Amino acid sequence: MSGSGTADFFYREAQRLGYVARSAFKFSVNYGWNLEVQLLQIQKQYKLITPGSSVVDLGCAPGAWLQVACQSLGPLKNGGVVVGIDLKKVKVPSTHCDSRVSTVCADVMNLPKHQLLNLSPQKKGFSVVLSDMCPLVSGITTRDAALSMELGMRALDLALGKTEKQPNQEEEEEDDVGVLKAGGHLIVKLLESEDTKELSKICKPLFRKSSWLRPKATRSNSREIYLICQDLQH
């Protein structure tokens, strides 16, 4: 099974198992016939979301990542929180989600970092930042890639704040501080282009490890690729 057939299989499985989108399987692990254990490919490979994690999902519609993020937190007694942000009003899916999941309708591009920080537990930041944001694809490759890059840079800005201290800047301003906690992880979806390498260059010295992944549930003709950054250094 390959190409669009594979993608269609994941779409059918997502519907069967109660996920609101095929994107759930971009994190999924068992690609054979045993899909009852619904963890994500990235989660299985990198173990980014752990019991008690605080997760923010940028561009959360329609909610598939909220579902798998919540499942990855483990039982309710383990604690943790998942906050979804999207331009659209997103209803928390009734399956695979519990009281730890909430959504906020807001424009990520204009959302002040301190407001996002206020949504985190004790207002101390998130341990995982997910960005599944993608522009409305026009079919013009360069334009779509540029818009995707803009969204990706915004995700980095929200997560990391100012990555370089400006000359004569003595104190950190409130909105210069990112929402990703030390030791935290960042996942950013992009449309692959020459420019996407720039994001990797920014992140590489800031994290213990950064890598690229093209999930198996992504359509074969798609340019979607994920930048996965692990363990933000102090």
mmCIF file of C-alpha atoms in Angstrom:
data_model
loop_
_atom_site.group_PDB
_atom_site.id
_atom_site.type_symbol
_atom_site.label_atom_id
_atom_site.label_comp_id
_atom_site.label_asym_id
_atom_site.label_seq_id
_atom_site.Cartn_x
_atom_site.Cartn_y
_atom_site.Cartn_z
ATOM 1 C CA MET A 1 0.000 0.000 0.000
ATOM 2 C CA SER A 2 1.593 3.300 -1.051
ATOM 3 C CA GLY A 3 0.935 6.825 -2.297
ATOM 4 C CA SER A 4 -2.602 8.158 -2.106
ATOM 5 C CA GLY A 5 -3.850 4.679 -1.201
ATOM 6 C CA THR A 6 -1.948 4.854 2.074
ATOM 7 C CA ALA A 7 -3.283 8.338 2.795
ATOM 8 C CA ASP A 8 -6.846 7.212 2.050
ATOM 9 C CA PHE A 9 -6.363 4.244 4.389
ATOM 10 C CA PHE A 10 -5.358 6.598 7.217
ATOM 11 C CA TYR A 11 -8.377 8.797 6.436
ATOM 12 C CA ARG A 12 -10.740 5.823 6.752
ATOM 13 C CA GLU A 13 -9.026 4.636 9.939
ATOM 14 C CA ALA A 14 -9.224 8.123 11.445
ATOM 15 C CA GLN A 15 -12.971 8.153 10.843
ATOM 16 C CA ARG A 16 -13.434 4.622 12.176
ATOM 17 C CA LEU A 17 -11.572 5.326 15.409
ATOM 18 C CA GLY A 18 -13.202 8.657 16.119
ATOM 19 C CA TYR A 19 -10.390 11.036 15.137
ATOM 20 C CA VAL A 20 -11.536 14.233 13.452
ATOM 21 C CA ALA A 21 -8.764 14.219 10.819
ATOM 22 C CA ARG A 22 -6.147 12.031 9.192
ATOM 23 C CA SER A 23 -3.522 14.293 10.800
ATOM 24 C CA ALA A 24 -3.943 12.261 13.983
ATOM 25 C CA PHE A 25 -1.992 9.516 12.257
ATOM 26 C CA LYS A 26 0.895 11.862 11.529
ATOM 27 C CA PHE A 27 1.764 11.010 15.115
ATOM 28 C CA SER A 28 0.580 7.397 14.922
ATOM 29 C CA VAL A 29 2.878 4.441 15.403
ATOM 30 C CA ASN A 30 1.330 1.157 14.221
ATOM 31 C CA TYR A 31 0.989 1.392 10.461
ATOM 32 C CA GLY A 32 -0.062 -2.205 9.923
ATOM 33 C CA TRP A 33 -3.544 -3.451 10.691
ATOM 34 C CA ASN A 34 -3.355 -3.096 14.468
ATOM 35 C CA LEU A 35 -4.335 0.562 14.829
ATOM 36 C CA GLU A 36 -6.270 0.141 18.044
ATOM 37 C CA VAL A 37 -3.384 1.544 20.094
ATOM 38 C CA GLN A 38 -3.555 5.135 18.902
ATOM 39 C CA LEU A 39 -0.308 6.859 19.667
ATOM 40 C CA LEU A 40 1.400 9.130 17.210
ATOM 41 C CA GLN A 41 4.371 8.315 15.023
ATOM 42 C CA ILE A 42 6.288 11.274 16.376
ATOM 43 C CA GLN A 43 5.199 10.497 19.914
ATOM 44 C CA LYS A 44 6.354 6.895 19.614
ATOM 45 C CA GLN A 45 9.658 7.847 18.047
ATOM 46 C CA TYR A 46 10.519 10.886 20.151
ATOM 47 C CA LYS A 47 8.355 10.569 23.305
ATOM 48 C CA LEU A 48 7.747 14.309 23.456
ATOM 49 C CA ILE A 49 4.462 14.324 25.393
ATOM 50 C CA THR A 50 4.676 12.671 28.797
ATOM 51 C CA PRO A 51 2.242 12.353 31.732
ATOM 52 C CA GLY A 52 1.790 15.797 33.244
ATOM 53 C CA SER A 53 2.950 17.656 30.120
ATOM 54 C CA SER A 54 1.539 21.070 29.297
ATOM 55 C CA VAL A 55 0.862 21.272 25.557
ATOM 56 C CA VAL A 56 -0.192 24.148 23.310
ATOM 57 C CA ASP A 57 -1.427 23.350 19.790
ATOM 58 C CA LEU A 58 -1.163 26.301 17.396
ATOM 59 C CA GLY A 59 -3.616 25.973 14.502
ATOM 60 C CA CYS A 60 -5.590 23.242 16.259
ATOM 61 C CA ALA A 61 -8.584 22.922 13.875
ATOM 62 C CA PRO A 62 -10.220 20.491 13.402
ATOM 63 C CA GLY A 63 -8.882 18.988 16.638
ATOM 64 C CA ALA A 64 -7.099 15.736 15.792
ATOM 65 C CA TRP A 65 -3.888 16.783 17.504
ATOM 66 C CA LEU A 66 -5.857 17.783 20.609
ATOM 67 C CA GLN A 67 -7.136 14.222 20.724
ATOM 68 C CA VAL A 68 -3.776 12.489 20.448
ATOM 69 C CA ALA A 69 -2.063 15.012 22.730
ATOM 70 C CA CYS A 70 -4.646 14.357 25.435
ATOM 71 C CA GLN A 71 -4.284 10.598 25.038
ATOM 72 C CA SER A 72 -0.519 10.956 25.365
ATOM 73 C CA LEU A 73 -0.964 12.580 28.783
ATOM 74 C CA GLY A 74 -2.217 9.264 30.101
ATOM 75 C CA PRO A 75 -5.014 8.880 32.692
ATOM 76 C CA LEU A 76 -6.683 11.972 34.104
ATOM 77 C CA LYS A 77 -4.948 11.421 37.464
ATOM 78 C CA ASN A 78 -1.583 12.069 35.769
ATOM 79 C CA GLY A 79 -2.528 15.692 35.242
ATOM 80 C CA GLY A 80 -1.333 17.819 32.351
ATOM 81 C CA VAL A 81 -3.109 20.241 30.061
ATOM 82 C CA VAL A 82 -3.712 20.744 26.328
ATOM 83 C CA VAL A 83 -4.613 24.189 24.962
ATOM 84 C CA GLY A 84 -5.637 24.616 21.327
ATOM 85 C CA ILE A 85 -5.447 27.968 19.519
ATOM 86 C CA ASP A 86 -7.085 28.641 16.170
ATOM 87 C CA LEU A 87 -8.663 31.398 14.077
ATOM 88 C CA LYS A 88 -11.789 29.245 13.969
ATOM 89 C CA LYS A 89 -13.879 28.336 16.974
ATOM 90 C CA VAL A 90 -12.938 24.724 17.640
ATOM 91 C CA LYS A 91 -15.122 22.495 19.765
ATOM 92 C CA VAL A 92 -13.159 20.062 21.873
ATOM 93 C CA PRO A 93 -13.770 16.616 20.319
ATOM 94 C CA SER A 94 -15.960 14.380 22.469
ATOM 95 C CA THR A 95 -13.806 11.308 21.852
ATOM 96 C CA HIS A 96 -10.216 10.918 23.082
ATOM 97 C CA CYS A 97 -10.400 14.216 24.998
ATOM 98 C CA ASP A 98 -11.210 15.030 28.608
ATOM 99 C CA SER A 99 -11.395 18.036 30.922
ATOM 100 C CA ARG A 100 -7.694 18.762 30.446
ATOM 101 C CA VAL A 101 -8.349 20.013 26.895
ATOM 102 C CA SER A 102 -9.536 23.542 26.096
ATOM 103 C CA THR A 103 -9.558 25.765 23.013
ATOM 104 C CA VAL A 104 -9.209 29.493 22.413
ATOM 105 C CA CYS A 105 -10.321 31.386 19.322
ATOM 106 C CA ALA A 106 -7.492 33.814 18.473
ATOM 107 C CA ASP A 107 -5.208 34.900 15.645
ATOM 108 C CA VAL A 108 -1.836 33.346 16.413
ATOM 109 C CA MET A 109 -0.122 35.955 14.255
ATOM 110 C CA ASN A 110 -1.341 38.749 16.554
ATOM 111 C CA LEU A 111 -1.508 36.924 19.882
ATOM 112 C CA PRO A 112 0.786 38.574 22.452
ATOM 113 C CA LYS A 113 3.141 36.093 24.050
ATOM 114 C CA HIS A 114 2.182 37.109 27.568
ATOM 115 C CA GLN A 115 -1.462 36.261 26.808
ATOM 116 C CA LEU A 116 -0.454 32.827 25.569
ATOM 117 C CA LEU A 117 1.757 32.386 28.623
ATOM 118 C CA ASN A 118 -1.249 33.174 30.824
ATOM 119 C CA LEU A 119 -2.998 30.095 29.398
ATOM 120 C CA SER A 120 -0.258 27.791 30.683
ATOM 121 C CA PRO A 121 -0.274 26.122 34.126
ATOM 122 C CA GLN A 122 0.736 28.647 36.805
ATOM 123 C CA LYS A 123 1.538 30.952 33.862
ATOM 124 C CA LYS A 124 4.995 29.356 33.723
ATOM 125 C CA GLY A 125 4.970 28.151 30.125
ATOM 126 C CA PHE A 126 4.350 24.961 28.169
ATOM 127 C CA SER A 127 6.507 21.853 27.977
ATOM 128 C CA VAL A 128 5.462 21.122 24.381
ATOM 129 C CA VAL A 129 4.593 23.557 21.573
ATOM 130 C CA LEU A 130 2.923 22.028 18.504
ATOM 131 C CA SER A 131 2.358 24.051 15.336
ATOM 132 C CA ASP A 132 0.203 22.451 12.665
ATOM 133 C CA MET A 133 -0.504 25.821 11.055
ATOM 134 C CA CYS A 134 -0.687 25.840 7.274
ATOM 135 C CA PRO A 135 -1.666 28.597 4.820
ATOM 136 C CA LEU A 136 -4.615 28.294 2.468
ATOM 137 C CA VAL A 137 -2.804 26.667 -0.423
ATOM 138 C CA SER A 138 -3.039 28.677 -3.661
ATOM 139 C CA GLY A 139 -1.091 26.276 -5.841
ATOM 140 C CA ILE A 140 1.613 28.899 -6.400
ATOM 141 C CA THR A 141 4.557 27.039 -4.910
ATOM 142 C CA THR A 142 6.742 29.997 -3.974
ATOM 143 C CA ARG A 143 3.842 31.943 -2.470
ATOM 144 C CA ASP A 144 2.589 29.000 -0.424
ATOM 145 C CA ALA A 145 6.093 28.248 0.817
ATOM 146 C CA ALA A 146 6.631 31.872 1.852
ATOM 147 C CA LEU A 147 3.358 31.952 3.788
ATOM 148 C CA SER A 148 4.198 28.637 5.452
ATOM 149 C CA MET A 149 7.591 30.016 6.414
ATOM 150 C CA GLU A 150 5.922 33.069 7.949
ATOM 151 C CA LEU A 151 3.692 30.835 10.079
ATOM 152 C CA GLY A 152 6.677 28.713 11.055
ATOM 153 C CA MET A 153 8.683 31.749 12.116
ATOM 154 C CA ARG A 154 5.730 32.930 14.194
ATOM 155 C CA ALA A 155 5.601 29.563 15.946
ATOM 156 C CA LEU A 156 9.307 29.892 16.732
ATOM 157 C CA ASP A 157 8.813 33.433 17.977
ATOM 158 C CA LEU A 158 5.997 32.415 20.306
ATOM 159 C CA ALA A 159 7.891 29.395 21.586
ATOM 160 C CA LEU A 160 11.345 30.905 21.963
ATOM 161 C CA GLY A 161 10.903 34.660 22.152
ATOM 162 C CA LYS A 162 13.891 36.709 21.034
ATOM 163 C CA THR A 163 16.600 34.239 20.077
ATOM 164 C CA GLU A 164 19.285 36.935 20.040
ATOM 165 C CA LYS A 165 19.698 39.746 22.550
ATOM 166 C CA GLN A 166 19.699 43.152 20.911
ATOM 167 C CA PRO A 167 22.567 45.616 21.554
ATOM 168 C CA ASN A 168 22.018 47.830 24.619
ATOM 169 C CA GLN A 169 19.108 45.626 25.728
ATOM 170 C CA GLU A 170 19.638 45.358 29.479
ATOM 171 C CA GLU A 171 16.437 43.667 30.576
ATOM 172 C CA GLU A 172 14.051 41.235 28.932
ATOM 173 C CA GLU A 173 10.778 42.808 27.903
ATOM 174 C CA GLU A 174 7.600 40.903 28.748
ATOM 175 C CA ASP A 175 6.842 39.919 25.150
ATOM 176 C CA ASP A 176 10.437 38.949 24.370
ATOM 177 C CA VAL A 177 10.121 35.802 26.488
ATOM 178 C CA GLY A 178 8.933 32.609 24.772
ATOM 179 C CA VAL A 179 6.269 30.257 26.129
ATOM 180 C CA LEU A 180 8.348 27.066 25.822
ATOM 181 C CA LYS A 181 9.927 25.998 29.104
ATOM 182 C CA ALA A 182 13.544 24.896 29.426
ATOM 183 C CA GLY A 183 13.798 21.232 28.509
ATOM 184 C CA GLY A 184 10.663 21.550 26.365
ATOM 185 C CA HIS A 185 9.998 20.358 22.832
ATOM 186 C CA LEU A 186 8.829 22.084 19.655
ATOM 187 C CA ILE A 187 7.165 20.645 16.529
ATOM 188 C CA VAL A 188 6.555 22.894 13.509
ATOM 189 C CA LYS A 189 4.831 21.928 10.253
ATOM 190 C CA LEU A 190 6.193 23.574 7.095
ATOM 191 C CA LEU A 191 5.864 23.359 3.345
ATOM 192 C CA GLU A 192 9.310 22.253 2.321
ATOM 193 C CA SER A 193 11.432 24.787 0.448
ATOM 194 C CA GLU A 194 14.973 26.158 0.452
ATOM 195 C CA ASP A 195 13.951 28.629 3.151
ATOM 196 C CA THR A 196 12.880 25.957 5.619
ATOM 197 C CA LYS A 197 16.557 25.259 6.293
ATOM 198 C CA GLU A 198 16.745 28.666 7.957
ATOM 199 C CA LEU A 199 14.408 27.551 10.743
ATOM 200 C CA SER A 200 16.601 24.554 11.408
ATOM 201 C CA LYS A 201 19.662 26.813 11.622
ATOM 202 C CA ILE A 202 17.913 28.972 14.225
ATOM 203 C CA CYS A 203 16.810 26.024 16.334
ATOM 204 C CA LYS A 204 19.882 23.801 16.149
ATOM 205 C CA PRO A 205 22.012 25.702 18.693
ATOM 206 C CA LEU A 206 19.061 26.221 21.053
ATOM 207 C CA PHE A 207 17.964 22.582 21.408
ATOM 208 C CA ARG A 208 19.783 19.421 22.310
ATOM 209 C CA LYS A 209 18.611 17.899 19.038
ATOM 210 C CA SER A 210 16.673 18.995 15.955
ATOM 211 C CA SER A 211 15.585 16.858 13.014
ATOM 212 C CA TRP A 212 13.185 16.670 10.075
ATOM 213 C CA LEU A 213 10.390 14.142 9.638
ATOM 214 C CA ARG A 214 7.913 13.413 6.861
ATOM 215 C CA PRO A 215 5.174 11.317 8.529
ATOM 216 C CA LYS A 216 3.931 8.227 6.740
ATOM 217 C CA ALA A 217 0.331 9.487 6.827
ATOM 218 C CA THR A 218 1.268 12.516 4.688
ATOM 219 C CA ARG A 219 0.120 12.291 1.064
ATOM 220 C CA SER A 220 2.936 11.369 -1.319
ATOM 221 C CA ASN A 221 2.481 14.569 -3.358
ATOM 222 C CA SER A 222 2.476 16.821 -0.293
ATOM 223 C CA ARG A 223 5.408 19.062 0.608
ATOM 224 C CA GLU A 224 4.489 18.982 4.298
ATOM 225 C CA ILE A 225 7.456 18.316 6.555
ATOM 226 C CA TYR A 226 7.929 18.638 10.304
ATOM 227 C CA LEU A 227 10.786 20.233 12.212
ATOM 228 C CA ILE A 228 11.152 18.425 15.529
ATOM 229 C CA CYS A 229 13.234 20.137 18.212
ATOM 230 C CA GLN A 230 13.977 18.341 21.465
ATOM 231 C CA ASP A 231 15.051 19.616 24.869
ATOM 232 C CA LEU A 232 15.307 23.410 24.843
ATOM 233 C CA GLN A 233 18.561 24.341 26.533
ATOM 234 C CA HIS A 234 18.727 26.818 29.423
#
